[in-house]
Coordinates of C-alpha atoms in Angstrom, one line a residue:
X1 CA -5.4 7.8 4.4
X2 CA -8.6 7.9 2.0
X3 CA -10.1 10.2 4.9
X4 CA -7.1 12.6 4.8
X5 CA -7.3 12.5 0.9
X6 CA -11.1 13.4 1.1
X7 CA -10.1 16.2 3.5
X8 CA -7.6 17.5 1.4
X9 CA -10.5 17.6 -1.6
X10 CA -13.0 18.9 0.3
X11 CA -11.7 21.6 2.6
X12 CA -11.2 25.3 1.6
X13 CA -8.0 26.2 3.6
X14 CA -8.3 29.5 5.7
X15 CA -5.2 31.4 7.2
X16 CA -7.4 30.6 10.6
X17 CA -7.6 26.9 10.4
X18 CA -3.7 26.3 9.6
X19 CA -3.9 23.4 12.1
X20 CA -6.1 21.5 9.9
X21 CA -2.6 21.0 8.0
X22 CA -0.8 19.2 11.1
X23 CA -3.7 17.4 11.6
X24 CA -3.5 15.8 8.2
X25 CA 0.2 15.4 7.9
X26 CA 0.0 13.6 11.2
X27 CA -2.7 11.4 9.8
X28 CA -0.5 10.9 6.7
X29 CA 2.5 10.0 8.9
X30 CA 0.3 7.9 11.2
X31 CA -1.1 5.8 7.9
X32 CA 2.6 5.1 6.5
X33 CA 3.8 4.4 10.2
X34 CA 1.2 1.6 9.8
X35 CA 1.7 0.3 6.2
X36 CA 5.4 0.6 5.8
X37 CA 6.3 -2.5 8.3
X38 CA 3.3 -4.2 7.0
X39 CA 4.8 -3.9 3.5
X40 CA 7.9 -4.8 4.6
X41 CA 6.9 -8.0 6.2
X42 CA 4.9 -8.9 3.3
X43 CA 8.0 -8.6 1.2
X44 CA 9.7 -11.1 3.5
X45 CA 6.8 -13.3 3.5
X46 CA 7.0 -13.5 -0.2
X47 CA 10.4 -13.9 -1.2
X48 CA 12.0 -16.2 1.7
X49 CA 15.6 -16.5 0.6
X50 CA 15.9 -13.8 -1.7
X51 CA 15.1 -11.1 1.2
X52 CA 17.9 -8.6 -0.2
X53 CA 16.5 -8.5 -3.6
X54 CA 13.3 -7.9 -2.5
X55 CA 13.7 -5.0 -0.2
X56 CA 15.9 -3.5 -2.8
X57 CA 13.2 -3.7 -5.1
X58 CA 10.4 -2.4 -2.5
X59 CA 12.7 0.6 -2.1
X60 CA 13.4 1.2 -5.7
X61 CA 10.0 1.2 -6.6
X62 CA 9.1 3.9 -3.7
X63 CA 11.9 5.7 -5.0
X64 CA 10.8 5.7 -8.2
X65 CA 7.5 6.6 -7.1
X66 CA 8.7 9.5 -5.3
X67 CA 10.4 10.8 -8.2
X68 CA 7.8 10.7 -10.8
X69 CA 5.4 12.4 -8.4
X70 CA 8.2 15.2 -8.1
X71 CA 8.7 15.9 -11.7
X72 CA 4.9 15.6 -12.6
X73 CA 3.7 17.9 -9.4
X74 CA 4.5 21.1 -10.3
X75 CA 2.8 20.9 -13.4
X76 CA -0.6 20.1 -12.6
X77 CA -3.5 21.3 -10.2
X78 CA -3.4 20.1 -6.7
X79 CA -7.1 18.5 -6.8
X80 CA -5.6 16.5 -9.9
X81 CA -2.7 15.3 -7.8
X82 CA -4.8 14.2 -5.0
X83 CA -6.9 12.5 -7.3
X84 CA -4.4 10.4 -8.5
X85 CA -2.9 9.9 -5.0
X86 CA -5.9 8.2 -4.4
X87 CA -6.1 6.4 -7.3
X88 CA -2.7 5.0 -6.6
X89 CA -3.7 4.1 -3.1
X90 CA -6.9 2.3 -4.4
X91 CA -4.5 0.1 -6.5
X92 CA -2.0 -0.5 -4.2
X93 CA -4.6 -1.8 -1.6
X94 CA -6.1 -4.2 -4.4
X95 CA -2.9 -5.4 -5.1
X96 CA -2.5 -6.1 -1.5
X97 CA -5.8 -7.9 -0.8
X98 CA -5.2 -10.0 -3.7
X99 CA -1.2 -11.3 -2.9
X100 CA -2.9 -11.7 0.8
X101 CA -5.8 -14.1 -0.6
X102 CA -3.2 -15.6 -2.7
X103 CA -1.4 -16.6 0.2
X104 CA -4.1 -17.7 2.1
X105 CA -5.1 -19.9 -0.8
X106 CA -1.4 -21.4 -1.4
X107 CA -1.2 -21.7 2.7
X108 CA -4.6 -23.7 3.1
X109 CA -3.8 -25.9 0.1
X110 CA -0.6 -26.8 1.5
X111 CA -2.1 -27.5 4.7
X112 CA -4.9 -29.9 2.8
X113 CA -1.9 -31.9 1.2
X114 CA -0.1 -32.5 4.2
X115 CA -2.9 -33.8 6.3
X116 CA -3.2 -37.6 5.4
X117 CA -6.7 -37.7 5.5
X118 CA -7.6 -35.5 2.5
X119 CA -7.9 -36.7 -0.9
X120 CA -5.3 -34.8 -2.8
X121 CA -7.8 -34.7 -5.8
X122 CA -10.7 -32.8 -3.7
X123 CA -8.6 -29.9 -3.7
X124 CA -8.0 -29.0 -7.4

């Protein structure tokens, strides 16, 4: 995804290179196809027993993002919009990695608590 955005920033469109647009669209489609199921699975793991509300909030957040970009998109330069997309992607990835780390630590702590050979005080 970052590669697609960097190409969009650096590439100077030429009519004879229209195929690049299709390649970029394909790359972004593949990235979306990879991340959408991961994101949905993460919500399913985080909100066990509250899946309906979790998925509703997921889709609501995505649609609000589409709406905001639709509103401010026409009033700014394409380069600025691409830079904002890179910033949004970076924030989202940092949030994803933070959640993964927190889940790992939580699962590890639960494993240590259930093991009879580990002193519970040693993990705190």
